[in-house]
PDB file of C-alpha atoms in Angstrom:
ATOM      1  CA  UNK E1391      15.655   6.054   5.970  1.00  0.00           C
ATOM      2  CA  UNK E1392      12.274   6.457   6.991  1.00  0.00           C
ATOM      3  CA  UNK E1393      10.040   3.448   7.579  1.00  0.00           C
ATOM      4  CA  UNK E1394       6.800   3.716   7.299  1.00  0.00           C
ATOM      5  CA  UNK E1395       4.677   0.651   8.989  1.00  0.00           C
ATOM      6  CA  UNK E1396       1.363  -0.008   7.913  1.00  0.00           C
ATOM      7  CA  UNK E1397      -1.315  -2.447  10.112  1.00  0.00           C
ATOM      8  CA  UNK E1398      -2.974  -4.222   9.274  1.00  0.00           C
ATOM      9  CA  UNK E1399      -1.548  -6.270   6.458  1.00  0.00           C
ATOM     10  CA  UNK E1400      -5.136  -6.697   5.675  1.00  0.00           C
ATOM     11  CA  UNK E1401      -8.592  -6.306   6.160  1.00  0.00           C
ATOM     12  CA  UNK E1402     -12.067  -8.348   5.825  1.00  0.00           C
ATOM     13  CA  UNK E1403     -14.580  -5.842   5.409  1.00  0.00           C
ATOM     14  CA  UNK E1404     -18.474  -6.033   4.417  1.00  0.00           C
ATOM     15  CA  UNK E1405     -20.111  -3.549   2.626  1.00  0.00           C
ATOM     16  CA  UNK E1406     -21.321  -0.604   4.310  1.00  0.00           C
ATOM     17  CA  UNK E1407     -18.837  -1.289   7.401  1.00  0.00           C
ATOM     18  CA  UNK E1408     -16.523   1.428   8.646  1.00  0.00           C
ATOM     19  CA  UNK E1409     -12.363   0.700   8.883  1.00  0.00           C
ATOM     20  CA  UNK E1410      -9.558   2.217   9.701  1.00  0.00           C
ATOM     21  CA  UNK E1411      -5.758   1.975   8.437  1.00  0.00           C
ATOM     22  CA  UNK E1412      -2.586   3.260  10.736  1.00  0.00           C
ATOM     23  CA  UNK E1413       0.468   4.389   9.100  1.00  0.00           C
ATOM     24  CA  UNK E1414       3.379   5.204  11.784  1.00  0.00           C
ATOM     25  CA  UNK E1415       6.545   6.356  10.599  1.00  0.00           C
ATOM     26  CA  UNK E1416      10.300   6.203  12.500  1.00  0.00           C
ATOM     27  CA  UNK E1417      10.575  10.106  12.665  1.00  0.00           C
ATOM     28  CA  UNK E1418       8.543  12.929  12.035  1.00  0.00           C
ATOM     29  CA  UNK E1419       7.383  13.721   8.845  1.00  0.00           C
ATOM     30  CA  UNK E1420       7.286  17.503   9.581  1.00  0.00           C
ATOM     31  CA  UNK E1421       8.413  19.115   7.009  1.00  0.00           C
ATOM     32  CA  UNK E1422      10.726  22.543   7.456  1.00  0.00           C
ATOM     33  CA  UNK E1423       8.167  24.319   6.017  1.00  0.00           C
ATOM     34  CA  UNK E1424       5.980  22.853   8.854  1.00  0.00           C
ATOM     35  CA  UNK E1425       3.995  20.554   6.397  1.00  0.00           C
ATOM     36  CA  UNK E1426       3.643  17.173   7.165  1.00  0.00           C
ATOM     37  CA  UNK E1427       4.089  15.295   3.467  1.00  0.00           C
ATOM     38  CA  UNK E1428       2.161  12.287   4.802  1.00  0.00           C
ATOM     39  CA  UNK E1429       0.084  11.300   2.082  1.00  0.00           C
ATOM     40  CA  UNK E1430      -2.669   8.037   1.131  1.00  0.00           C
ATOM     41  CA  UNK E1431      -2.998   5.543  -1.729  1.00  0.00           C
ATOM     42  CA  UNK E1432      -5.041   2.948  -3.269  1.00  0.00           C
ATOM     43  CA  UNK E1433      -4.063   0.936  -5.855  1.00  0.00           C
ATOM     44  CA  UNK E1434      -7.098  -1.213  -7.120  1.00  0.00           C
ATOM     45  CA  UNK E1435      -6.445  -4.739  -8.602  1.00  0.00           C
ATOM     46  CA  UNK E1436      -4.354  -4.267 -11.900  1.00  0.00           C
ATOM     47  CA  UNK E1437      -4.713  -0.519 -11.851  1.00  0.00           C
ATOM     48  CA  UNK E1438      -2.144   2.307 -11.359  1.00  0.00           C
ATOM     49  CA  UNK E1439      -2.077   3.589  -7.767  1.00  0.00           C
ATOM     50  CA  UNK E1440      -4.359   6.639  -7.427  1.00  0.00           C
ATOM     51  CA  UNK E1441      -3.754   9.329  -4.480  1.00  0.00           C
ATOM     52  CA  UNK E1442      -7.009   9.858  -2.429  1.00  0.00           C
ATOM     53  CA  UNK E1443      -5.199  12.089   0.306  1.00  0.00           C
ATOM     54  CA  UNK E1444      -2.543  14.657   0.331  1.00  0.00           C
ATOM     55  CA  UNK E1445      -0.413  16.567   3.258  1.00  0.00           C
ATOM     56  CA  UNK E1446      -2.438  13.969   6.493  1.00  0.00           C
ATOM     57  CA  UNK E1447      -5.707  15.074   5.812  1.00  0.00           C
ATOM     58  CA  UNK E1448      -6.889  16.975   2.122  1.00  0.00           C
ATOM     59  CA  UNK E1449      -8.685  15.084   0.147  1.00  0.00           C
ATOM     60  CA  UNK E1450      -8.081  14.841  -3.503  1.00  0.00           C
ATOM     61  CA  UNK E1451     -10.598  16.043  -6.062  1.00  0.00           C
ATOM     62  CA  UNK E1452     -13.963  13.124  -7.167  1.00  0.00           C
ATOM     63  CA  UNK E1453     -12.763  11.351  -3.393  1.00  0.00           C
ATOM     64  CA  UNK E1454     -15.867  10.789  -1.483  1.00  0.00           C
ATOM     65  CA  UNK E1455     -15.963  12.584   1.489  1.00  0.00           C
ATOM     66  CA  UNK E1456     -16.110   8.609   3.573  1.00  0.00           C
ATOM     67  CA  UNK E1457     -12.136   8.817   3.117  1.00  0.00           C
ATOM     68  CA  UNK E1458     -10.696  11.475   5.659  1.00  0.00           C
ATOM     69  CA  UNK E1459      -7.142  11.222   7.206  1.00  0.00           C
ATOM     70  CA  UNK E1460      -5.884  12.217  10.385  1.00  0.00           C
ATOM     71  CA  UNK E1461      -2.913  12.518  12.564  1.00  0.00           C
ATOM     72  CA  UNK E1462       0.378  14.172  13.034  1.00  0.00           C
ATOM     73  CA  UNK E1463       4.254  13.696  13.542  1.00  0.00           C
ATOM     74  CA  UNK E1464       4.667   9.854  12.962  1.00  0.00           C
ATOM     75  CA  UNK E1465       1.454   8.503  13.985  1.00  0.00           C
ATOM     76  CA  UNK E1466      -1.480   8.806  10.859  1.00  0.00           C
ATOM     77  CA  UNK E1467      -4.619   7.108  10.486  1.00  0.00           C
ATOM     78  CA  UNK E1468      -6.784   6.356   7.379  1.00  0.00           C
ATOM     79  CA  UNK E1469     -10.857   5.630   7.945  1.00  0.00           C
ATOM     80  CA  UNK E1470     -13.015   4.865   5.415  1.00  0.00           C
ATOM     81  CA  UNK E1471     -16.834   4.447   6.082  1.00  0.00           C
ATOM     82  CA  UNK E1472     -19.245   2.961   4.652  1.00  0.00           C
ATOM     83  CA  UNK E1473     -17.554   0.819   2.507  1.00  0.00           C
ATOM     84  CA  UNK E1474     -18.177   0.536  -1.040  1.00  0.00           C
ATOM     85  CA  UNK E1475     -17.206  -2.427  -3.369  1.00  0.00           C
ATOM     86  CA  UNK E1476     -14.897   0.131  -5.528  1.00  0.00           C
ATOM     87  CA  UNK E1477     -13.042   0.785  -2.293  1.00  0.00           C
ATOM     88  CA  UNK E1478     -11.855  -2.498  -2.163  1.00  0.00           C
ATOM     89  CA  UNK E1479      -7.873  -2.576  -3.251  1.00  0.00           C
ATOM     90  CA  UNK E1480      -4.497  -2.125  -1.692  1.00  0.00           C
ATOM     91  CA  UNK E1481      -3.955   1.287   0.656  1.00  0.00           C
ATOM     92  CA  UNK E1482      -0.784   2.607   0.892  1.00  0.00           C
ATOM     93  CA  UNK E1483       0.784   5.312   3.012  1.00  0.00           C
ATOM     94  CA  UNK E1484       3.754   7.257   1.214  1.00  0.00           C
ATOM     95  CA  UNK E1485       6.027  10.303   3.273  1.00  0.00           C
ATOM     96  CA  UNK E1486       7.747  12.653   0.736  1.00  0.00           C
ATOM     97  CA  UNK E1487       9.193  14.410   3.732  1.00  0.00           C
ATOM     98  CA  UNK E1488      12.456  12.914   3.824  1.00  0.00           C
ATOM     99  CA  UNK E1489      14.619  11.736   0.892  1.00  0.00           C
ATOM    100  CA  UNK E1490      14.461   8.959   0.161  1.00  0.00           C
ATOM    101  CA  UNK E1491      10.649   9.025  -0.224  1.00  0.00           C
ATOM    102  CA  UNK E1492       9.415   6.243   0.822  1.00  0.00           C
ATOM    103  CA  UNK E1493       5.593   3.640   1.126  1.00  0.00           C
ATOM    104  CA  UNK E1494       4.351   2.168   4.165  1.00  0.00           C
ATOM    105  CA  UNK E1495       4.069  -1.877   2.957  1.00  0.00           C
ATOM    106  CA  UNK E1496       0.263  -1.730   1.668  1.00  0.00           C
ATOM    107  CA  UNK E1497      -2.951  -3.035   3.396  1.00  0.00           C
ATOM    108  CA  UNK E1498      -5.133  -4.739   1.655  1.00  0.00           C
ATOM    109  CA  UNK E1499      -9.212  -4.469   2.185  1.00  0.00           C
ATOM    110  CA  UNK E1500     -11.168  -7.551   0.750  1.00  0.00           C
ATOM    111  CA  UNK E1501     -14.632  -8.147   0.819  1.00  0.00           C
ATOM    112  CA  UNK E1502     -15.821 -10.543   3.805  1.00  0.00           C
TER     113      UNK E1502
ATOM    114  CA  UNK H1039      -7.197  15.230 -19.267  1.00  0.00           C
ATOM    115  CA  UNK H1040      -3.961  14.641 -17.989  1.00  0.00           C
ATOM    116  CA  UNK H1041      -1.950  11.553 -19.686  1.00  0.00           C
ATOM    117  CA  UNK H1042       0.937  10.059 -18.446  1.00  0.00           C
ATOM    118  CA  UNK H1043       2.547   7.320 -21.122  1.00  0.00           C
ATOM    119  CA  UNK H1044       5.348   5.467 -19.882  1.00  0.00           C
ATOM    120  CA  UNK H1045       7.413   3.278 -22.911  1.00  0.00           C
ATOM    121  CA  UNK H1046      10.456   1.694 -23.382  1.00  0.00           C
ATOM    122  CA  UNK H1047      10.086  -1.184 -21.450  1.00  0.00           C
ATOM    123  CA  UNK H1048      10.996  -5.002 -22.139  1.00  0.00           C
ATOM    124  CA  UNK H1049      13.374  -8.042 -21.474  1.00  0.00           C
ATOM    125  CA  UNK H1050      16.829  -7.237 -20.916  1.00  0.00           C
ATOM    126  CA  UNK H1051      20.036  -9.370 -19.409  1.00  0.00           C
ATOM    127  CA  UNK H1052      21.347  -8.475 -16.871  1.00  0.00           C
ATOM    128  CA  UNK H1053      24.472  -6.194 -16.364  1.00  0.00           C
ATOM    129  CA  UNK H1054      22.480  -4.661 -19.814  1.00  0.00           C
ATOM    130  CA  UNK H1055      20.783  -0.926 -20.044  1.00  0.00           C
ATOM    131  CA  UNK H1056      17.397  -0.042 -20.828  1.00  0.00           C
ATOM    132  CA  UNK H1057      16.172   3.831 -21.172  1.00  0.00           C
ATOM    133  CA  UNK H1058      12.315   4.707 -20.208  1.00  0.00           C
ATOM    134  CA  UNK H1059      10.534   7.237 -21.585  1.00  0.00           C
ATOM    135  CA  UNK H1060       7.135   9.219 -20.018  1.00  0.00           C
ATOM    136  CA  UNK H1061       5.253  11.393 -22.259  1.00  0.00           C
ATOM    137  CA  UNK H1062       3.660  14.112 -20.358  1.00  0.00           C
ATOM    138  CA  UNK H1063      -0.239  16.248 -21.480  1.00  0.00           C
ATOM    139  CA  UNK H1064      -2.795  17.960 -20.030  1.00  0.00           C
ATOM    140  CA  UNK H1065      -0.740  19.673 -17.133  1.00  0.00           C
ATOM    141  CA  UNK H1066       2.012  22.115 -17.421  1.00  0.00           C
ATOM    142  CA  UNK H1067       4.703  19.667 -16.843  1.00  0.00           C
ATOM    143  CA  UNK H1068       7.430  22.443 -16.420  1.00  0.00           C
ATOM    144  CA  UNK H1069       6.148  23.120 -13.298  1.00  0.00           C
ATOM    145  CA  UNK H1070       6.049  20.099 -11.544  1.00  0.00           C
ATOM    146  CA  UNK H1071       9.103  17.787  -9.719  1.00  0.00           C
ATOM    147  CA  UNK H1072       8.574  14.322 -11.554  1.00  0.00           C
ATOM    148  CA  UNK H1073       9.308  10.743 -10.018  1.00  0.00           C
ATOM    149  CA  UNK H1074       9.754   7.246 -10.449  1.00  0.00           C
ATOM    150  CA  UNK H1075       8.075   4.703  -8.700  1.00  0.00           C
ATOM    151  CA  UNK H1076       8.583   0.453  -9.276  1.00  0.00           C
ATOM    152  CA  UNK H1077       6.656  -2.235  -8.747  1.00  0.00           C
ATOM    153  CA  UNK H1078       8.572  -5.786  -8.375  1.00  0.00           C
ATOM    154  CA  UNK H1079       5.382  -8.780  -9.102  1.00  0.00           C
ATOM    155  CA  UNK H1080       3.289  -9.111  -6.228  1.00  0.00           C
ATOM    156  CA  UNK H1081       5.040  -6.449  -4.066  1.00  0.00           C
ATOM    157  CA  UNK H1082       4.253  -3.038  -2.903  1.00  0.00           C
ATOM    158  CA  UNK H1083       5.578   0.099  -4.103  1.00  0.00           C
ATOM    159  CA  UNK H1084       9.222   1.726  -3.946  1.00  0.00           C
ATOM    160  CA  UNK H1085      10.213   4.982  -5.189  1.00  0.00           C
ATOM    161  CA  UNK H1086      12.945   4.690  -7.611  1.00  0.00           C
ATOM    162  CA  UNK H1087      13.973   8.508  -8.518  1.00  0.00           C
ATOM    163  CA  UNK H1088      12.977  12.491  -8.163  1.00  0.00           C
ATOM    164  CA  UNK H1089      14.012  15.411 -11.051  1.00  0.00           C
ATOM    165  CA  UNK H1090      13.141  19.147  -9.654  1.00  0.00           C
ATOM    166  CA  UNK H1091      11.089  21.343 -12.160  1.00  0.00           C
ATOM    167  CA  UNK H1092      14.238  22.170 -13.975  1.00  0.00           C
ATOM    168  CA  UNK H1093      16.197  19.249 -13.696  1.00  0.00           C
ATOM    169  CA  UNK H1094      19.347  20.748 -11.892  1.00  0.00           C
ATOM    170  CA  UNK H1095      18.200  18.185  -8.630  1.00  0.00           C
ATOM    171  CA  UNK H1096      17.701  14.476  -8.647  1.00  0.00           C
ATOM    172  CA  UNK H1097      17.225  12.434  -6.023  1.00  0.00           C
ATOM    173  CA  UNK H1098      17.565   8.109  -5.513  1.00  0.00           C
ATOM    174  CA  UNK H1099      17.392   5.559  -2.699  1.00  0.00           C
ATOM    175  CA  UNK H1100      20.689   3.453  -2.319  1.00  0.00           C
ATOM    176  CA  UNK H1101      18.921   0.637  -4.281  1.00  0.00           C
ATOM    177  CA  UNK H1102      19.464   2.378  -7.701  1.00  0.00           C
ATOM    178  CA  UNK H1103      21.909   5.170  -6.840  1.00  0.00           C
ATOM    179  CA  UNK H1104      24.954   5.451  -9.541  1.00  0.00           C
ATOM    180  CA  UNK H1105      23.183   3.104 -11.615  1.00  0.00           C
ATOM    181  CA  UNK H1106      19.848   4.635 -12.559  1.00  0.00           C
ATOM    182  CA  UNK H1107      19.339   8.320 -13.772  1.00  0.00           C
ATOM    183  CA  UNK H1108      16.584  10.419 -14.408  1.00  0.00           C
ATOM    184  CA  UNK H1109      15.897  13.548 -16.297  1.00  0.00           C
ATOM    185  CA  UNK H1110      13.458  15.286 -18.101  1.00  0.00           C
ATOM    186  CA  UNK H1111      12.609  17.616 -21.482  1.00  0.00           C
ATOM    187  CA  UNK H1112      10.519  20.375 -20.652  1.00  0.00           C
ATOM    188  CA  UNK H1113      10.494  21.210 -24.085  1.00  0.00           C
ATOM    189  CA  UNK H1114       8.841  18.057 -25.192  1.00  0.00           C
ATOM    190  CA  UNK H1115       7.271  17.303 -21.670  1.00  0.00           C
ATOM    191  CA  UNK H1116       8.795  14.107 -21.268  1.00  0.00           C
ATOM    192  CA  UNK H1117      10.641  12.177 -18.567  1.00  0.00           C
ATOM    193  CA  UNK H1118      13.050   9.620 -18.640  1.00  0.00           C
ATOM    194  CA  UNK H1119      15.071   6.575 -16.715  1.00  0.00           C
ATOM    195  CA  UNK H1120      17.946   5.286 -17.871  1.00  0.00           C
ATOM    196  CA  UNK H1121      19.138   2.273 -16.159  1.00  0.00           C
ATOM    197  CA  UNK H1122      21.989   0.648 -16.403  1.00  0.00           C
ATOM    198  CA  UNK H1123      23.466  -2.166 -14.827  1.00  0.00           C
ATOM    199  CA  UNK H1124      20.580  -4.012 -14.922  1.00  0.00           C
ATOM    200  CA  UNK H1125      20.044  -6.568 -11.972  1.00  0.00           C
ATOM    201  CA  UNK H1126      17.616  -9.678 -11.706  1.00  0.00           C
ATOM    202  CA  UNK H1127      15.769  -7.453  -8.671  1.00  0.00           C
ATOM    203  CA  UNK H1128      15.382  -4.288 -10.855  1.00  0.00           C
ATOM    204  CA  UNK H1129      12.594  -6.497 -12.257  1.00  0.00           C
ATOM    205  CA  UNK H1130       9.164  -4.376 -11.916  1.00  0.00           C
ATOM    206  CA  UNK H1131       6.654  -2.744 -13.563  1.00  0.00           C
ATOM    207  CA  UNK H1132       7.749   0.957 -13.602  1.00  0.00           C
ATOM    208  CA  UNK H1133       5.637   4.149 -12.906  1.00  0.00           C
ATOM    209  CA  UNK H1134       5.990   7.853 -13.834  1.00  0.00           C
ATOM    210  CA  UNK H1135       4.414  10.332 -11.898  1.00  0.00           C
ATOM    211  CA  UNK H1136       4.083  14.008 -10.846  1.00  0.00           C
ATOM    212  CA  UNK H1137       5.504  15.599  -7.851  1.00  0.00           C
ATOM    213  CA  UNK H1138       4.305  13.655  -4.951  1.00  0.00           C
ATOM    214  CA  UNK H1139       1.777  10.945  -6.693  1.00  0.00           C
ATOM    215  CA  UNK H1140      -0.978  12.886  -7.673  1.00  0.00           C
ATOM    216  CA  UNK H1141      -0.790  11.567 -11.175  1.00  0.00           C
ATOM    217  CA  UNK H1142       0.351   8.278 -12.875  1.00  0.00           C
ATOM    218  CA  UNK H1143       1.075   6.589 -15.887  1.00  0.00           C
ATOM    219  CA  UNK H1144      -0.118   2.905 -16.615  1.00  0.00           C
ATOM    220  CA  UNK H1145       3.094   1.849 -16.015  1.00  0.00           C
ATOM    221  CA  UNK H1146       5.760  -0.383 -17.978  1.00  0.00           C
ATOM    222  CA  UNK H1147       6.918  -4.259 -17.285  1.00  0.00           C
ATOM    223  CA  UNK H1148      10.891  -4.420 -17.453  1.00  0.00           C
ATOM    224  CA  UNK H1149      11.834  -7.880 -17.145  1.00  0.00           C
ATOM    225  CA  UNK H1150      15.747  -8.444 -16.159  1.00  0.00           C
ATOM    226  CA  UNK H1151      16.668 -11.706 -16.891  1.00  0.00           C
ATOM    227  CA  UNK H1152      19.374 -14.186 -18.643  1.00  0.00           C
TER     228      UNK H1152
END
């Protein structure tokens, strides 16, 4: 299986700060197809998860353009700037490469 | 506005079965793969079970395989989860959701205990 390990656990961060999120995985999450199905979560407090990033780096549609995703193969990095209370939640990273599918453990970012 | 509306959740004993349902809108749901995805209380997420577009593949971790099975109505554009062999760590709310996350339901609390 693939593990996907997520640092850090968590985060203090004020509003209006910059942070970033790594997500490394234990192989490759290129796809055959040459994809990489390396996509970003957050799941605010008592809410469904909501995907803000698809395929590394593609935003979804309504998220702000302070999320952007980057990396490839098994190293992937989420930054958010400029921090906004509604950002606050957990962030997960989730590879649908490989079956099974599976979610880095979830960092949560909490207000300072 | 796509809906997602997971139901069928609840208290069950172990060793017991329990059958979820997702009703689908608002997207053409016979052309996306579906999935499962569980929540135990105050834990991340785990992906619990994949149907293809027309149902012929379905995919499971080892946690639920032979025990769980998904599947799917295009007609009615509904999904569903039947577990059986409930276990005390099959406890979690329960998420449906299209292809890979893009959409989810509010989810569903199944409770497995004597």
């Amino acid at each position: 299986d693939v593990v996907m390990t997520q640092t850090p656990p968590s985060l203090s961060v004020a509003i209006g700060q910059s942070v970033s999120i790594s997500c490394k995985s234990s192989q490759s999450l290129v796809y055959s197809d040459g994809k990489t199905y390396l996509h970003w979560l957050l799941q605010s407090s008592g809410r469904s998860p909501k995907r803000l990033i698809y395929q590394v780096s593609n935003l979804d549609s309504g998220v702000p353009d302070r999320f952007s995703g980057t990396g490839s193969q098994k190293d992937f990095t989420l930054k958010i700037s400029r921090v906004e209370a509604k950002d606050l939640g957990v962030y997960y990273c989730a590879q649908t490469t490989h079956f099974p599918w599976t979610f880095g453990g979830g960092t949560k970012l909490e207000l300072k | 506005e796509v809906q997602l509306v997971e139901s069928g959740g609840g208290l069950v004993q172990p060793g017991r079965s329990l059958k979820l349902s997702c009703a689908a809108s608002g997207f053409t749901f016979s052309n996306y793969y579906m999935a499962w995805v569980r929540q135990a209380p105050k834990k991340g997420l785990e992906w619990v079970a994949t149907i293809s577009t027309s149902g012929s593949r379905t995919y499971y971790p080892d946690s639920v395989k032979g025990r769980f099975t998904i599947s799917r109505d295009n007609a009615k554009s509904s999904l569903y989860l039947q577990m059986n062999s409930l276990k005390s760590e099959d406890t979690a709310t329960y998420y449906c959701a299209t292809g890979t996350y893009y959409h989810w339901g509010q989810g569903v609390m199944v409770t497995v205990s004597s």
